[in-house]
Amino acid sequence: MMFSKTRLAFTLAATLISGSVLAQDYSIDPTHTSVVVSWNHFGFSNPTASFSDASGTISFDEKAPAKASINVTIPVKTVDTKVAKLNEEFINEADYFDVAKFPTATFKSTKVTAKGNNQFDVAGDLTIKGVTKAVVFNAKLNGMGEHPMTKKAAIGFDASTVIKRTEFNLGKYAPYVSDEVTLTITTEAQAK
């Protein structure tokens, strides 16, 4: 009986250790990561704005995707609407991002669910302007393997979700400028 308990404990420990070894930690490459938001403008057009210099980590094991985790930080001052005056308003005004008080937006995953065909639901906490809300990104694994240039393990995802900007104290001109905003991220990350 004692031998069986010891053997069981050893087997469980070995399983836990081997499981943690399989997960690969990746650093998000800001030069190959795009964060784009789009909205409807008075029913006439669907403009976009982009954010750059995103950073963070992805931990992923293709054999146990439920154990994956994603942490992303976006410096809001990098917003680019292609309209200089609007960029300035987005960055500085209290009705918009008020970057002096809230310099970053973040996403931290809480649950990853595999949906088949390299599709995943990534639930987590999105924080914008000091407000945190639960969101679910629909994500697609674009590819993983050795990066041909760096020879490091690499991974890439596309992900999108729809949020209501009024929930993040960004409600200026709503509902004439749509409350719903589509947030899309494409990212490439390499092994640490």
mmCIF file of C-alpha atoms in Angstrom:
data_model
loop_
_atom_site.group_PDB
_atom_site.id
_atom_site.type_symbol
_atom_site.label_atom_id
_atom_site.label_comp_id
_atom_site.label_asym_id
_atom_site.label_seq_id
_atom_site.Cartn_x
_atom_site.Cartn_y
_atom_site.Cartn_z
ATOM 1 C CA MET A 1 0.000 0.000 0.000
ATOM 2 C CA MET A 2 2.795 2.417 0.901
ATOM 3 C CA PHE A 3 4.589 1.632 -2.343
ATOM 4 C CA SER A 4 1.439 2.365 -4.359
ATOM 5 C CA LYS A 5 0.930 5.771 -2.715
ATOM 6 C CA THR A 6 4.560 6.712 -3.299
ATOM 7 C CA ARG A 7 4.373 5.567 -6.893
ATOM 8 C CA LEU A 8 1.121 7.472 -7.433
ATOM 9 C CA ALA A 9 2.624 10.639 -5.959
ATOM 10 C CA PHE A 10 5.678 10.270 -8.195
ATOM 11 C CA THR A 11 3.491 9.722 -11.274
ATOM 12 C CA LEU A 12 1.384 12.809 -10.487
ATOM 13 C CA ALA A 13 4.480 14.929 -9.910
ATOM 14 C CA ALA A 14 6.015 13.719 -13.173
ATOM 15 C CA THR A 15 2.787 14.498 -15.028
ATOM 16 C CA LEU A 16 2.636 18.008 -13.580
ATOM 17 C CA ILE A 17 6.276 18.671 -14.375
ATOM 18 C CA SER A 18 6.014 17.362 -17.924
ATOM 19 C CA GLY A 19 2.797 19.339 -18.463
ATOM 20 C CA SER A 20 4.474 22.575 -17.438
ATOM 21 C CA VAL A 21 7.437 21.852 -19.718
ATOM 22 C CA LEU A 22 5.168 21.497 -22.764
ATOM 23 C CA ALA A 23 3.758 25.021 -22.464
ATOM 24 C CA GLN A 24 5.878 27.541 -24.342
ATOM 25 C CA ASP A 25 6.132 31.165 -23.234
ATOM 26 C CA TYR A 26 6.270 33.725 -26.026
ATOM 27 C CA SER A 27 6.953 37.470 -26.024
ATOM 28 C CA ILE A 28 4.676 39.545 -28.224
ATOM 29 C CA ASP A 29 6.588 41.207 -31.047
ATOM 30 C CA PRO A 30 5.396 44.836 -31.204
ATOM 31 C CA THR A 31 6.706 45.221 -34.763
ATOM 32 C CA HIS A 32 4.400 42.438 -35.959
ATOM 33 C CA THR A 33 1.361 43.192 -33.826
ATOM 34 C CA SER A 34 -1.515 45.415 -34.932
ATOM 35 C CA VAL A 35 -4.397 46.589 -32.780
ATOM 36 C CA VAL A 36 -7.234 48.142 -34.791
ATOM 37 C CA VAL A 37 -10.597 49.524 -33.683
ATOM 38 C CA SER A 38 -13.476 50.349 -36.002
ATOM 39 C CA TRP A 39 -16.817 52.083 -35.466
ATOM 40 C CA ASN A 40 -19.720 53.542 -37.415
ATOM 41 C CA HIS A 41 -19.703 57.325 -37.941
ATOM 42 C CA PHE A 42 -23.249 58.752 -38.071
ATOM 43 C CA GLY A 43 -24.316 55.894 -40.371
ATOM 44 C CA PHE A 44 -22.093 57.128 -43.200
ATOM 45 C CA SER A 45 -18.711 55.441 -42.789
ATOM 46 C CA ASN A 46 -16.770 52.921 -40.711
ATOM 47 C CA PRO A 47 -13.484 54.581 -39.733
ATOM 48 C CA THR A 48 -10.602 52.829 -38.018
ATOM 49 C CA ALA A 49 -7.860 53.723 -35.577
ATOM 50 C CA SER A 50 -4.742 51.721 -34.836
ATOM 51 C CA PHE A 51 -2.511 51.355 -31.794
ATOM 52 C CA SER A 52 1.143 50.314 -31.912
ATOM 53 C CA ASP A 53 3.912 49.118 -29.571
ATOM 54 C CA ALA A 54 1.771 46.445 -27.906
ATOM 55 C CA SER A 55 3.705 44.209 -25.538
ATOM 56 C CA GLY A 56 3.003 41.158 -23.435
ATOM 57 C CA THR A 57 3.199 37.402 -23.248
ATOM 58 C CA ILE A 58 1.438 34.342 -24.582
ATOM 59 C CA SER A 59 1.776 30.952 -22.917
ATOM 60 C CA PHE A 60 0.486 28.139 -25.127
ATOM 61 C CA ASP A 61 0.582 24.361 -25.282
ATOM 62 C CA GLU A 62 -1.164 22.987 -28.357
ATOM 63 C CA LYS A 63 -1.894 19.745 -26.473
ATOM 64 C CA ALA A 64 -3.544 21.611 -23.574
ATOM 65 C CA PRO A 65 -4.943 24.900 -24.967
ATOM 66 C CA ALA A 66 -7.205 25.370 -21.936
ATOM 67 C CA LYS A 67 -4.050 26.141 -19.950
ATOM 68 C CA ALA A 68 -3.069 28.977 -22.307
ATOM 69 C CA SER A 69 -2.748 32.518 -21.019
ATOM 70 C CA ILE A 70 -2.455 35.877 -22.731
ATOM 71 C CA ASN A 71 -1.412 39.229 -21.268
ATOM 72 C CA VAL A 72 -1.287 42.313 -23.487
ATOM 73 C CA THR A 73 -0.486 45.966 -22.729
ATOM 74 C CA ILE A 74 -1.206 48.722 -25.240
ATOM 75 C CA PRO A 75 0.170 52.258 -24.850
ATOM 76 C CA VAL A 76 -2.881 54.376 -25.694
ATOM 77 C CA LYS A 77 -0.777 57.405 -26.713
ATOM 78 C CA THR A 78 0.095 55.495 -29.924
ATOM 79 C CA VAL A 79 -3.464 55.849 -31.261
ATOM 80 C CA ASP A 80 -3.524 56.820 -34.939
ATOM 81 C CA THR A 81 -6.783 57.719 -36.667
ATOM 82 C CA LYS A 82 -4.962 59.268 -39.667
ATOM 83 C CA VAL A 83 -6.542 62.587 -38.590
ATOM 84 C CA ALA A 84 -4.124 64.681 -36.504
ATOM 85 C CA LYS A 85 -6.829 66.702 -34.715
ATOM 86 C CA LEU A 86 -8.777 63.568 -33.787
ATOM 87 C CA ASN A 87 -5.586 61.892 -32.535
ATOM 88 C CA GLU A 88 -5.006 64.880 -30.256
ATOM 89 C CA GLU A 89 -8.580 64.722 -28.951
ATOM 90 C CA PHE A 90 -8.389 60.973 -28.353
ATOM 91 C CA ILE A 91 -5.132 61.334 -26.432
ATOM 92 C CA ASN A 92 -5.860 64.434 -24.356
ATOM 93 C CA GLU A 93 -9.573 64.898 -23.752
ATOM 94 C CA ALA A 94 -11.346 63.539 -20.680
ATOM 95 C CA ASP A 95 -14.270 62.419 -22.879
ATOM 96 C CA TYR A 96 -11.879 60.193 -24.781
ATOM 97 C CA PHE A 97 -8.803 58.305 -23.540
ATOM 98 C CA ASP A 98 -7.308 60.966 -21.223
ATOM 99 C CA VAL A 99 -3.856 59.388 -21.617
ATOM 100 C CA ALA A 100 -2.254 61.522 -18.911
ATOM 101 C CA LYS A 101 -4.412 59.678 -16.348
ATOM 102 C CA PHE A 102 -4.816 56.347 -18.165
ATOM 103 C CA PRO A 103 -1.707 55.652 -20.261
ATOM 104 C CA THR A 104 -2.354 51.985 -21.039
ATOM 105 C CA ALA A 105 -5.086 49.548 -21.975
ATOM 106 C CA THR A 106 -4.621 45.928 -20.943
ATOM 107 C CA PHE A 107 -6.074 42.496 -21.554
ATOM 108 C CA LYS A 108 -5.503 39.519 -19.277
ATOM 109 C CA SER A 109 -7.050 36.178 -20.166
ATOM 110 C CA THR A 110 -9.028 34.182 -17.621
ATOM 111 C CA LYS A 111 -10.114 31.198 -19.730
ATOM 112 C CA VAL A 112 -9.266 29.730 -23.138
ATOM 113 C CA THR A 113 -11.693 27.343 -24.836
ATOM 114 C CA ALA A 114 -10.727 25.382 -27.950
ATOM 115 C CA LYS A 115 -13.476 25.416 -30.595
ATOM 116 C CA GLY A 116 -11.783 23.206 -33.212
ATOM 117 C CA ASN A 117 -10.064 24.097 -36.504
ATOM 118 C CA ASN A 118 -7.522 26.316 -34.672
ATOM 119 C CA GLN A 119 -10.344 28.515 -33.332
ATOM 120 C CA PHE A 120 -10.511 29.575 -29.675
ATOM 121 C CA ASP A 121 -12.672 31.667 -27.375
ATOM 122 C CA VAL A 122 -10.377 33.716 -25.173
ATOM 123 C CA ALA A 123 -12.227 35.168 -22.187
ATOM 124 C CA GLY A 124 -10.568 37.763 -20.046
ATOM 125 C CA ASP A 125 -10.499 41.174 -18.432
ATOM 126 C CA LEU A 126 -10.140 44.198 -20.694
ATOM 127 C CA THR A 127 -9.149 47.416 -18.938
ATOM 128 C CA ILE A 128 -9.528 50.749 -20.721
ATOM 129 C CA LYS A 129 -9.500 54.123 -18.991
ATOM 130 C CA GLY A 130 -9.354 52.467 -15.582
ATOM 131 C CA VAL A 131 -12.517 50.419 -16.201
ATOM 132 C CA THR A 132 -12.296 46.621 -16.342
ATOM 133 C CA LYS A 133 -14.918 44.517 -18.145
ATOM 134 C CA ALA A 134 -15.108 40.839 -19.021
ATOM 135 C CA VAL A 135 -14.888 40.234 -22.784
ATOM 136 C CA VAL A 136 -14.471 37.246 -25.086
ATOM 137 C CA PHE A 137 -12.165 37.395 -28.089
ATOM 138 C CA ASN A 138 -12.764 35.014 -30.989
ATOM 139 C CA ALA A 139 -9.226 33.933 -31.835
ATOM 140 C CA LYS A 140 -7.617 31.958 -34.629
ATOM 141 C CA LEU A 141 -4.218 30.317 -34.416
ATOM 142 C CA ASN A 142 -2.554 31.360 -37.682
ATOM 143 C CA GLY A 143 0.530 29.249 -37.199
ATOM 144 C CA MET A 144 3.229 28.042 -34.878
ATOM 145 C CA GLY A 145 6.707 26.656 -35.431
ATOM 146 C CA GLU A 146 10.256 27.783 -35.939
ATOM 147 C CA HIS A 147 10.539 31.377 -37.165
ATOM 148 C CA PRO A 148 12.550 31.297 -40.419
ATOM 149 C CA MET A 149 14.546 34.426 -39.568
ATOM 150 C CA THR A 150 15.290 34.089 -35.857
ATOM 151 C CA LYS A 151 15.152 30.261 -35.618
ATOM 152 C CA LYS A 152 13.124 30.673 -32.409
ATOM 153 C CA ALA A 153 9.767 29.057 -31.678
ATOM 154 C CA ALA A 154 7.038 31.433 -32.857
ATOM 155 C CA ILE A 155 3.267 31.678 -32.767
ATOM 156 C CA GLY A 156 0.689 33.952 -34.373
ATOM 157 C CA PHE A 157 -2.970 34.706 -33.706
ATOM 158 C CA ASP A 158 -5.781 36.894 -35.018
ATOM 159 C CA ALA A 159 -8.484 37.844 -32.504
ATOM 160 C CA SER A 160 -11.515 40.108 -32.421
ATOM 161 C CA THR A 161 -14.322 41.171 -30.137
ATOM 162 C CA VAL A 162 -17.040 43.807 -29.983
ATOM 163 C CA ILE A 163 -17.236 46.130 -26.978
ATOM 164 C CA LYS A 164 -19.498 48.995 -25.963
ATOM 165 C CA ARG A 165 -17.359 52.077 -25.542
ATOM 166 C CA THR A 166 -19.833 53.708 -23.173
ATOM 167 C CA GLU A 167 -18.993 50.952 -20.656
ATOM 168 C CA PHE A 168 -15.413 52.294 -20.608
ATOM 169 C CA ASN A 169 -16.395 55.977 -20.162
ATOM 170 C CA LEU A 170 -15.741 56.696 -23.851
ATOM 171 C CA GLY A 171 -19.289 57.641 -24.806
ATOM 172 C CA LYS A 172 -18.874 60.959 -26.614
ATOM 173 C CA TYR A 173 -21.417 61.310 -29.469
ATOM 174 C CA ALA A 174 -23.028 57.934 -28.765
ATOM 175 C CA PRO A 175 -25.298 56.619 -30.171
ATOM 176 C CA TYR A 176 -24.828 58.720 -33.324
ATOM 177 C CA VAL A 177 -21.241 57.533 -33.466
ATOM 178 C CA SER A 178 -21.766 53.866 -32.690
ATOM 179 C CA ASP A 179 -21.489 52.658 -29.131
ATOM 180 C CA GLU A 180 -20.332 49.265 -30.421
ATOM 181 C CA VAL A 181 -16.687 49.164 -31.452
ATOM 182 C CA THR A 182 -14.923 46.226 -33.059
ATOM 183 C CA LEU A 183 -11.483 45.525 -31.622
ATOM 184 C CA THR A 184 -9.167 43.387 -33.778
ATOM 185 C CA ILE A 185 -5.665 42.197 -32.922
ATOM 186 C CA THR A 186 -3.192 40.313 -35.039
ATOM 187 C CA THR A 187 -0.035 39.284 -33.251
ATOM 188 C CA GLU A 188 3.187 37.410 -33.740
ATOM 189 C CA ALA A 189 5.171 36.270 -30.720
ATOM 190 C CA GLN A 190 8.500 34.512 -30.276
ATOM 191 C CA ALA A 191 9.868 32.249 -27.578
ATOM 192 C CA LYS A 192 11.504 34.012 -24.653
#
